[in-house]
CSV table of C-alpha atoms and ligand atoms in Angstrom, one decimal:
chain,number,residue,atom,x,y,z
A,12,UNK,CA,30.6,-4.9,-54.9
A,13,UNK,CA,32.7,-3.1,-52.1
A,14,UNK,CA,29.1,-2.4,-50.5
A,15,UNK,CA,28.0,-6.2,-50.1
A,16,UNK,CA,31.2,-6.9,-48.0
A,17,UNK,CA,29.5,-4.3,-45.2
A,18,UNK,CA,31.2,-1.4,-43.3
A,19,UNK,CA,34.5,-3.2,-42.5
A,20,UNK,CA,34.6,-4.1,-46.2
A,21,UNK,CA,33.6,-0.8,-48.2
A,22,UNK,CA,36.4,0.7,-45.5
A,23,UNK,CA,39.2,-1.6,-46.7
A,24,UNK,CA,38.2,-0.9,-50.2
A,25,UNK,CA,38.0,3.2,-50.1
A,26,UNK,CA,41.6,3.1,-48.1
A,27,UNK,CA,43.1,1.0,-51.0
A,28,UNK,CA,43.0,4.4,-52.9
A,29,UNK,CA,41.5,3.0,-56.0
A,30,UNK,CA,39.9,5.6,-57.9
A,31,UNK,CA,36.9,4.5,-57.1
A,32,UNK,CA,37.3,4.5,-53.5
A,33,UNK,CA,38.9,8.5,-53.4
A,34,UNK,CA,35.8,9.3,-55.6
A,35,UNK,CA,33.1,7.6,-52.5
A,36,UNK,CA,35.5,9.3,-49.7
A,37,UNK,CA,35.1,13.0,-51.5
A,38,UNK,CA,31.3,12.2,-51.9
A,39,UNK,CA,30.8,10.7,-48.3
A,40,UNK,CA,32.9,14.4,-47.1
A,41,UNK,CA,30.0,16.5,-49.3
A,42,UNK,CA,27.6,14.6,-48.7
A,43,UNK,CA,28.1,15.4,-44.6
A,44,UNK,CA,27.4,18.8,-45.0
A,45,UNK,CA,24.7,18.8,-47.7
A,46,UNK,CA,22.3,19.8,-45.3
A,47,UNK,CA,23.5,23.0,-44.0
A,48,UNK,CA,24.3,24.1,-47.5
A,49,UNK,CA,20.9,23.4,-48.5
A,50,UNK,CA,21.6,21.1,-51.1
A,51,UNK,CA,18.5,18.4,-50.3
A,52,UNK,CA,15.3,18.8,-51.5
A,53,UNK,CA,12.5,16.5,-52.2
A,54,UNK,CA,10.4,15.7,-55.0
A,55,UNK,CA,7.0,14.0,-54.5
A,56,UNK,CA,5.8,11.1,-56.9
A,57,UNK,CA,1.7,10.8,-57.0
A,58,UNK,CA,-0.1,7.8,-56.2
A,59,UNK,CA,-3.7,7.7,-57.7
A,60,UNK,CA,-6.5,5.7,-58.0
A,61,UNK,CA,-6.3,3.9,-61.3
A,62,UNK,CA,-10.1,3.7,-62.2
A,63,UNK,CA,-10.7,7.6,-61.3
A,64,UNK,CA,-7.3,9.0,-61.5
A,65,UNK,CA,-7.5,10.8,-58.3
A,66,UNK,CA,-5.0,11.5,-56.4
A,67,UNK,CA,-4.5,8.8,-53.0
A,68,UNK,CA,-1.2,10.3,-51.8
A,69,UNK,CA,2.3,11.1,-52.9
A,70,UNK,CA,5.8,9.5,-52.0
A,71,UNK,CA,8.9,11.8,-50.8
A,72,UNK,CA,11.7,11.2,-53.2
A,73,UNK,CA,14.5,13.3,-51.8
A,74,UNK,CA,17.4,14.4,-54.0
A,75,UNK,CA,20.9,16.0,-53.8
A,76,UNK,CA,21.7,19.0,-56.2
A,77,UNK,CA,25.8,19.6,-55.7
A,78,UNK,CA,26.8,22.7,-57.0
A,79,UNK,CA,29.7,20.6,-59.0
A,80,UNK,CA,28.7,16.7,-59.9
A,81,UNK,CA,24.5,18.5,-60.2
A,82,UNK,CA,21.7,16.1,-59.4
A,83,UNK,CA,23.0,13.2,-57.8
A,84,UNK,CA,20.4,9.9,-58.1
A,85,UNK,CA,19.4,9.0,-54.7
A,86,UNK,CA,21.0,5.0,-56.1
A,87,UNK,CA,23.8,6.8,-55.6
A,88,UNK,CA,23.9,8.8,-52.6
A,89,UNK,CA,21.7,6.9,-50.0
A,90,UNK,CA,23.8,3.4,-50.1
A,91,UNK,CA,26.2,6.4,-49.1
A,92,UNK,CA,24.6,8.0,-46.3
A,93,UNK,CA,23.4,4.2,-44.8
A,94,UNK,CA,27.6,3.0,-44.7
A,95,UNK,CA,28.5,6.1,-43.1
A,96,UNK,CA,25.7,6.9,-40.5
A,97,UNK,CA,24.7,10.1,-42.2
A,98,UNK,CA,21.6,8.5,-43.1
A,99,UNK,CA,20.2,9.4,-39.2
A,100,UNK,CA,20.4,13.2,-40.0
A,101,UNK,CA,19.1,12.8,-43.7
A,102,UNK,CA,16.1,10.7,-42.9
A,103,UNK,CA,15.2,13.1,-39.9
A,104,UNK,CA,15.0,15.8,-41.7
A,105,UNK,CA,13.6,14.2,-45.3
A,106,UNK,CA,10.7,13.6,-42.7
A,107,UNK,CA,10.4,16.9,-41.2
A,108,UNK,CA,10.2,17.9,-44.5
A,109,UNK,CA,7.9,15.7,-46.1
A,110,UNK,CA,5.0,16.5,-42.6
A,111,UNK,CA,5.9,20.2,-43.4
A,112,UNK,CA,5.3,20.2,-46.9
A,113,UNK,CA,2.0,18.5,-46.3
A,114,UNK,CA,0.7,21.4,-44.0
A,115,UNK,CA,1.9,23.6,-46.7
A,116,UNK,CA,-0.4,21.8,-49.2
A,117,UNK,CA,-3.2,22.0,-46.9
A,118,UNK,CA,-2.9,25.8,-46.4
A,119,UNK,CA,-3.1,26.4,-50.2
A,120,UNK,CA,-6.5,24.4,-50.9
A,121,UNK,CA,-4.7,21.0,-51.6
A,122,UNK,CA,-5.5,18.0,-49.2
A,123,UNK,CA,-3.0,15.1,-49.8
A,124,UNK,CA,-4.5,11.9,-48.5
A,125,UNK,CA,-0.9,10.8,-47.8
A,126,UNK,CA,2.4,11.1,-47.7
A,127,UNK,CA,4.6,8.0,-48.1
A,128,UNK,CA,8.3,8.4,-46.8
A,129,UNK,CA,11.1,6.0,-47.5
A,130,UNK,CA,13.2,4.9,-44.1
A,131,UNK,CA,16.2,3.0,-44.6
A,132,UNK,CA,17.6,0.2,-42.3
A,133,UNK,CA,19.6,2.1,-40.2
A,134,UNK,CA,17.1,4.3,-39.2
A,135,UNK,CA,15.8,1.1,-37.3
A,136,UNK,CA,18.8,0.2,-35.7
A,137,UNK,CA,19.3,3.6,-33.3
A,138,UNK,CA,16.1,2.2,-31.5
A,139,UNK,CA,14.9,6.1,-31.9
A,140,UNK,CA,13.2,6.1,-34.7
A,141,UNK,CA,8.8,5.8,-32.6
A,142,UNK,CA,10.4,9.0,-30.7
A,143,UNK,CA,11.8,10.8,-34.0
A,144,UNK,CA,8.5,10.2,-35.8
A,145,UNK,CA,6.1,11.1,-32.9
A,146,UNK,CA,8.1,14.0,-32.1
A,147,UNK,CA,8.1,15.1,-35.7
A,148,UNK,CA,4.2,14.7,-36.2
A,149,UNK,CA,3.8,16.7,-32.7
A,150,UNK,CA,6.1,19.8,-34.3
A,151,UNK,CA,4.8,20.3,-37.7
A,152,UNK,CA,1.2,19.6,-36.9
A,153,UNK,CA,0.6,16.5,-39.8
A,154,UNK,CA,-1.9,14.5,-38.3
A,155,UNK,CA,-0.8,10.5,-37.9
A,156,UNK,CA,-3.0,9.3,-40.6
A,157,UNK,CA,-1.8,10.8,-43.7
A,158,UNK,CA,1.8,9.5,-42.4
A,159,UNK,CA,2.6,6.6,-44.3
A,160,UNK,CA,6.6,4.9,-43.7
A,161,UNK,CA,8.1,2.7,-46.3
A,162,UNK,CA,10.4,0.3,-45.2
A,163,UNK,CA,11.8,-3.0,-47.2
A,164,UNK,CA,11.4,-6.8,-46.9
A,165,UNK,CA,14.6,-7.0,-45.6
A,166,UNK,CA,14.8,-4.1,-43.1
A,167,UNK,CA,12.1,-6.2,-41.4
A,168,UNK,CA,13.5,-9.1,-41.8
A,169,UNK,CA,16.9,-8.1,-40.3
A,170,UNK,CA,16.1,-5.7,-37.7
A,171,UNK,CA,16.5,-6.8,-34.5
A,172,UNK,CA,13.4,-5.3,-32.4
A,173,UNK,CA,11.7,-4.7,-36.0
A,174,UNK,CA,8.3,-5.7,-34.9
A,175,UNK,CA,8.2,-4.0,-31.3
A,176,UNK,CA,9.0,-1.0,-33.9
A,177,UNK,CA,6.3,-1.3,-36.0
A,178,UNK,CA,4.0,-1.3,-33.5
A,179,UNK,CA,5.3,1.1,-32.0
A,180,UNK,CA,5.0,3.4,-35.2
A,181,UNK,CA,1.6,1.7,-35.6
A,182,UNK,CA,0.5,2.9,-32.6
A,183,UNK,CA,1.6,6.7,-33.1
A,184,UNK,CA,-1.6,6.0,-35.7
A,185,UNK,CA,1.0,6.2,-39.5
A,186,UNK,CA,0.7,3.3,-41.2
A,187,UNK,CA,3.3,1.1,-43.0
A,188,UNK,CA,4.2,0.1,-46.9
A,189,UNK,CA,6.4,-2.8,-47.4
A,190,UNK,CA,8.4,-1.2,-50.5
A,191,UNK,CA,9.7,-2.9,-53.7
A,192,UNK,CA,7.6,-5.8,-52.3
A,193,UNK,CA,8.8,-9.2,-53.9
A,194,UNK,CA,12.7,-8.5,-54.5
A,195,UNK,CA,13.4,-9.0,-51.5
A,196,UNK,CA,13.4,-12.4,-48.6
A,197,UNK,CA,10.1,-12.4,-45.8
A,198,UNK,CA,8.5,-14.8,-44.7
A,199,UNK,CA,4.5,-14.4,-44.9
A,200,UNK,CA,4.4,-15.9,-41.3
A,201,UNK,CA,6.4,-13.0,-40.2
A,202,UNK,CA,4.4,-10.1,-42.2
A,203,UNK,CA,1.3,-11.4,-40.8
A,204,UNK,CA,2.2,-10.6,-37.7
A,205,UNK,CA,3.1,-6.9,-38.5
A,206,UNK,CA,0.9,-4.1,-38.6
A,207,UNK,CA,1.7,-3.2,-42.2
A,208,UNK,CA,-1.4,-1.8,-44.2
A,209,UNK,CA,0.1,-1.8,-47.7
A,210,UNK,CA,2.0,-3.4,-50.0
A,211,UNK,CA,4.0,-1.8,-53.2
A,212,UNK,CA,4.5,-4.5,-55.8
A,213,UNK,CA,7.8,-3.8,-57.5
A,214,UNK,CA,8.6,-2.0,-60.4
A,215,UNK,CA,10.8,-4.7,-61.7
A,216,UNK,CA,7.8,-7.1,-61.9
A,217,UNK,CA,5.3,-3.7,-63.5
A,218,UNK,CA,8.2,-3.4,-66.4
A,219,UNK,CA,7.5,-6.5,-68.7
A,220,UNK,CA,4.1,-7.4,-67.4
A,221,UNK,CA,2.6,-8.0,-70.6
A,222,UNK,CA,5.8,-10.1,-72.6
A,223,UNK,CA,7.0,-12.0,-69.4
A,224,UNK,CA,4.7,-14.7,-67.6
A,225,UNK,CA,7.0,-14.9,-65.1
A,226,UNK,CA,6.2,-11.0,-64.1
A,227,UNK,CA,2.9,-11.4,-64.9
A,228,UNK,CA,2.2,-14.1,-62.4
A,229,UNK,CA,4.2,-12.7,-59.7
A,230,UNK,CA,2.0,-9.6,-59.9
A,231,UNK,CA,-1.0,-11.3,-59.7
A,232,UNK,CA,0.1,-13.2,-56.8
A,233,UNK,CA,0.9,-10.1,-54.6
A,234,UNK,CA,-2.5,-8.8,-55.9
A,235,UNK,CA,-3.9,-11.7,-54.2
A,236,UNK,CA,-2.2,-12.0,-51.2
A,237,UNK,CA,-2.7,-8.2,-50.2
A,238,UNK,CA,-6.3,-8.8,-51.1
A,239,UNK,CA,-6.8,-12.5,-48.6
A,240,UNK,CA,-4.6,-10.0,-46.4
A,241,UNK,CA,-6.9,-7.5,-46.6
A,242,UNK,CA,-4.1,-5.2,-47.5
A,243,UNK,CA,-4.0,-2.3,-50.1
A,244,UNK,CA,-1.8,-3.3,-53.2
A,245,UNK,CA,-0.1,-0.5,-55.0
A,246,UNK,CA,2.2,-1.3,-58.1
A,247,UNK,CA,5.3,0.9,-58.8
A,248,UNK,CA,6.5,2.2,-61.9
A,249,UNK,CA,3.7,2.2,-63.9
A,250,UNK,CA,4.5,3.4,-67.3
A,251,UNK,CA,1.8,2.8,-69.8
A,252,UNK,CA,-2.0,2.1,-69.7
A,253,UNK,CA,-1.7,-1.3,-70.5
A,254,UNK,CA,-0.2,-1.9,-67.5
A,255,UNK,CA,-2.4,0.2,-65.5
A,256,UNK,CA,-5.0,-1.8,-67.3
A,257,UNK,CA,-4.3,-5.1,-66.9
A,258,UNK,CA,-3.7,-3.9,-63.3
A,259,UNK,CA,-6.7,-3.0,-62.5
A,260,UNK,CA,-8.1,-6.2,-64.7
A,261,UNK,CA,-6.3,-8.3,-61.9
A,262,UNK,CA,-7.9,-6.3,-59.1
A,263,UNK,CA,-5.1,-3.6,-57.9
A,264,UNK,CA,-6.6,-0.1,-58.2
A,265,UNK,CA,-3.6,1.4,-57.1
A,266,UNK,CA,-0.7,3.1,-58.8
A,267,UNK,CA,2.1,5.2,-59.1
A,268,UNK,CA,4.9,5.9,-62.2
A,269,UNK,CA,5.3,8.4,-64.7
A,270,UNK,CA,2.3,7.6,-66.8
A,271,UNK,CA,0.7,9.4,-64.4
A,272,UNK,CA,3.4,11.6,-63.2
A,273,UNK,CA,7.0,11.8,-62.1
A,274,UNK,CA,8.2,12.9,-59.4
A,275,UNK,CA,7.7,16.6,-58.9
A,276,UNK,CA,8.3,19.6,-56.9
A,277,UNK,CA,5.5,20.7,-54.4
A,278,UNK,CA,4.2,23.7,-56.5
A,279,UNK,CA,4.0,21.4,-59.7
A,280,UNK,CA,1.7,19.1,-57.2
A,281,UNK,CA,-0.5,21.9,-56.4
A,282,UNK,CA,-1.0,23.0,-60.1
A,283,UNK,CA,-2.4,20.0,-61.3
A,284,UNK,CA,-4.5,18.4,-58.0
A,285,UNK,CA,-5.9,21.3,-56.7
A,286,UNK,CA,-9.9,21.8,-56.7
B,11,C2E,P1,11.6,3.6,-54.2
B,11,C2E,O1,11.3,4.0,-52.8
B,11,C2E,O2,11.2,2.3,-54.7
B,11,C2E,O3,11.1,4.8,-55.1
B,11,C2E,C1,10.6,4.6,-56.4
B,11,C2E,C2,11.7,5.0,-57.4
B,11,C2E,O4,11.2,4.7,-58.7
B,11,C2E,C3,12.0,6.5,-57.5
B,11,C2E,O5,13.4,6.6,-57.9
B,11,C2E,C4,11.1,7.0,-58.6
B,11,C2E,O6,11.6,8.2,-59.2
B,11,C2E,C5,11.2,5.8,-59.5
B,11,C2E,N1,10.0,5.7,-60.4
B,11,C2E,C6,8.8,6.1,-60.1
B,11,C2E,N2,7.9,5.8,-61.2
B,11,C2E,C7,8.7,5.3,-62.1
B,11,C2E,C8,8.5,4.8,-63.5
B,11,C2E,O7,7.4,4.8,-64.0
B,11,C2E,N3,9.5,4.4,-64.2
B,11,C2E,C9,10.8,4.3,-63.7
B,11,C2E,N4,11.8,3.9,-64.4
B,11,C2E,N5,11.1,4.8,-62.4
B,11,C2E,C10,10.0,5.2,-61.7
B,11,C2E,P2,14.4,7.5,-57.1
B,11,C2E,O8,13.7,8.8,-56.7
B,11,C2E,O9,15.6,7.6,-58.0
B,11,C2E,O10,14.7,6.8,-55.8
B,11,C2E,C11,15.3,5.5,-55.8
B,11,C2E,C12,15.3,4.9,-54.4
B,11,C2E,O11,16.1,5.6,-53.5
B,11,C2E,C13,13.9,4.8,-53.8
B,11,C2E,O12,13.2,3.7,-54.4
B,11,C2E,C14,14.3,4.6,-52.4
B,11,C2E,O13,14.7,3.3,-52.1
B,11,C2E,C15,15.5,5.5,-52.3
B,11,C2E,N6,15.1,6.8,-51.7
B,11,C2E,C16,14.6,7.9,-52.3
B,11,C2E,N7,14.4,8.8,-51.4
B,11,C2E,C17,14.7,8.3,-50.2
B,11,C2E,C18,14.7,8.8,-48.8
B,11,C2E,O14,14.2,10.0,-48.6
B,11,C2E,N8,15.1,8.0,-47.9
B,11,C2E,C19,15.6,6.7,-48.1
B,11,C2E,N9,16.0,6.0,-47.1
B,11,C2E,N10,15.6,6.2,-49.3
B,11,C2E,C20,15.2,7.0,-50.4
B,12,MG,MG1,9.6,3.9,-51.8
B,13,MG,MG1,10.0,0.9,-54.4
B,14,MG,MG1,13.5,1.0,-53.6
């Protein structure tokens, strides 16, 4: 609630010394120097091919081990890192990260297709973020392709400059994913506009498919829009095979969730997808 009154707000809040608000000042302090302790790592969620089950890509997931509070869910850190900036440093090196880590795959016998990496807002609004990128591809060597950035409705929405980013990004050859796709406010007129090449239907709208009409014509709407689009349509949070069947009944061939595997650490990745 603090959060959805901005900056100014969440800063009024955490001075009133409510519990709450000591607890986010003592996290916002560890969470600063997180990196250099080497407390971030990232886990990688894979994407497959519903029909085959191959393996299409994998999204960065990055999480926070403190030596004290232990895993700390990303809900709870990255709101966090966007309100106080930190969110600059974290998402330049969860990228670094994510490019190196898919050299690293390639080295040991296992191409990735791609690697899908979440970018919050305020990675938009320092107006770096086609140098950053570029500049990462050139160090670690991942060509552009198998880059793929996620952002949300909104960060396109309310970015100032959002589209001259895009293309910007598009032209460095990654493509884009419009994440948690239908929670969120965008006009179609807008999107069509935008280089994007995918869209990931929400996991909200995956959960209930099968007892909720609601859900279950929502899905089947983004289905068709990627597809008159002539976008790629990949449903989060895929759970069971009835919902990876009825998915691929409607025409989207493209999934990710922990029916077919959580998130994982690299090594676990290379166990089970390489030839
Ligand atoms: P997201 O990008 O929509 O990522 C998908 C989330 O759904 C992940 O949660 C993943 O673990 C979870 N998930 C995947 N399959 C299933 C499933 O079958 N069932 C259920 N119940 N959950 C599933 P996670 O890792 O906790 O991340 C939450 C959110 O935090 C992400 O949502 C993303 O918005 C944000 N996030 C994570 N890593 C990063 C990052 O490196 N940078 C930024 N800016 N945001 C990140
Ligand atoms: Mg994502
Ligand atoms: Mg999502
Ligand atoms: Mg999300």
């Amino acid at each position: 609630q603090a959060k959805a009154r901005g900056r100014n707000g969440y800063r009024f809040y955490a001075m009133s010394m409510t519990g709450e608000g000591v607890e986010r000042l003592r996290l916002e302090t560890w969470l600063r120097r997180s990196l250099e302790k080497n407390e971030m790592f990232l886990n990688y969620q894979p994407q497959v091919e519903i029909d085959t089950g191959r393996l299409i890509g994998v999204e960065a997931l990055v999480r926070w081990n403190h030596p004290e509070l232990g895993l700390v869910p990303p809900a709870r850190f990255i709101p966090l890192a966007e309100d106080s900036g930190f969110i600059s440093q974290l998402g330049e090196w969860v990228l670094a990260q994510a490019c190196r880590q898919m050299v690293l795959w390639q080295e040991a016998g296992l191409v990735v297709p791609k690697i899908a990496v979440n970018l919050s807002v305020r990675q938009f609004e320092r107006g770096t973020i086609v140098f950053t990128v570029g500049d990462i591809l050139r160090r670690t060597g991942l060509e552009p392709h198998r880059l793929q950035l996620e952002v949300t409705e909104s960060l396109i929405m309310n970015t100032g400059d959002a589209l001259q980013y895009i293309n910007g990004l598009h032209a460095l050859g990654v493509s884009l994913a419009i994440d948690d796709f239908g929670t969120g406010y965008s006009s179609l007129a807008y999107l069509k506009q935008m280089p994007v090449q995918t869209l990931k239907i929400d996991r909200s709208f995956i959960k209930d498919i099968h007892a909720d009409a609601n859900d279950e014509a929502i899905a089947i709407a983004i289905i068709q829009l990627g597809k008159s689009m002539n976008l790629a349509v990949i449903a989060e949070g895929v759970e069971t095979d009835e919902q990876a069947a009825f998915l691929l009944r409607h025409g989207c061939n493209q999934a990710q969730g922990y029916f077919y595997s959580r998130p994982v650490m690299p090594d676990d990745l290379l166990q089970r997808w390489r030839p």
